[in-house]
XYZ file of C-alpha atoms in Angstrom:
80
model
C 135.005 -30.300 -32.682
C 132.025 -31.858 -33.766
C 131.729 -36.000 -34.497
C 132.346 -35.655 -37.903
C 135.617 -33.704 -38.336
C 137.066 -36.897 -35.792
C 138.988 -38.615 -37.558
C 140.177 -42.220 -36.103
C 143.173 -43.204 -37.698
C 144.155 -46.960 -36.679
C 147.931 -48.577 -38.184
C 147.068 -51.807 -38.476
C 149.641 -54.518 -39.497
C 150.157 -56.340 -42.706
C 148.582 -59.430 -41.358
C 145.863 -58.026 -40.142
C 144.879 -56.196 -42.804
C 143.423 -59.463 -45.305
C 140.797 -59.694 -41.810
C 139.319 -56.654 -42.873
C 137.226 -54.443 -45.526
C 135.265 -51.365 -46.352
C 132.540 -50.749 -44.152
C 133.667 -53.553 -41.171
C 131.901 -53.189 -37.697
C 134.350 -51.318 -35.655
C 134.438 -50.935 -32.145
C 136.228 -47.544 -30.218
C 136.770 -46.964 -26.765
C 138.940 -44.479 -24.902
C 140.740 -45.832 -21.967
C 140.005 -44.326 -18.251
C 136.884 -42.332 -19.956
C 134.261 -44.222 -17.700
C 132.087 -44.298 -21.134
C 131.288 -47.464 -23.156
C 132.533 -48.345 -26.715
C 131.084 -46.195 -29.409
C 129.863 -47.522 -33.043
C 132.336 -46.896 -36.040
C 133.241 -47.592 -39.647
C 135.850 -48.852 -41.852
C 135.498 -45.584 -44.350
C 139.068 -46.507 -46.236
C 142.498 -48.918 -46.086
C 145.541 -47.033 -47.644
C 147.107 -48.781 -49.788
C 150.311 -48.787 -49.222
C 151.412 -49.433 -45.719
C 153.760 -46.833 -43.921
C 157.452 -46.498 -44.201
C 159.473 -48.105 -42.584
C 156.509 -49.835 -40.861
C 154.205 -53.035 -41.854
C 151.715 -51.373 -40.954
C 148.795 -49.999 -43.013
C 146.987 -46.677 -41.821
C 142.824 -47.022 -41.436
C 140.783 -44.573 -41.536
C 137.293 -44.856 -39.233
C 134.314 -42.877 -39.698
C 132.175 -42.995 -35.628
C 128.640 -44.129 -36.488
C 127.605 -41.741 -33.293
C 128.727 -39.578 -30.819
C 131.421 -40.024 -27.861
C 132.162 -37.086 -25.490
C 135.371 -37.832 -24.303
C 136.585 -38.480 -28.139
C 138.710 -35.482 -28.806
C 141.420 -35.061 -31.893
C 144.298 -36.556 -30.479
C 143.098 -38.931 -27.772
C 144.330 -42.558 -27.717
C 141.572 -45.455 -28.463
C 142.047 -49.350 -28.684
C 140.318 -50.592 -31.268
C 138.072 -53.817 -31.749
C 137.769 -54.354 -35.650
C 135.229 -57.361 -36.156
């Protein structure tokens, strides 16, 4: 998959949602990959929480390539 095909879905607790907006900058790292963080931005915040959970799906768009990032890879996300 190329970088345009890789989407990052973060589960954000409802208490943290008020600190996040579309277009916000995000840093994404792949644990144990030995590579630096990649810049991303918030591209979509779901209007409702997942059923049975208090987390909202938040979609992130990559701002550049990251060779360790593949579909299904677990990542760490830092919103700021």
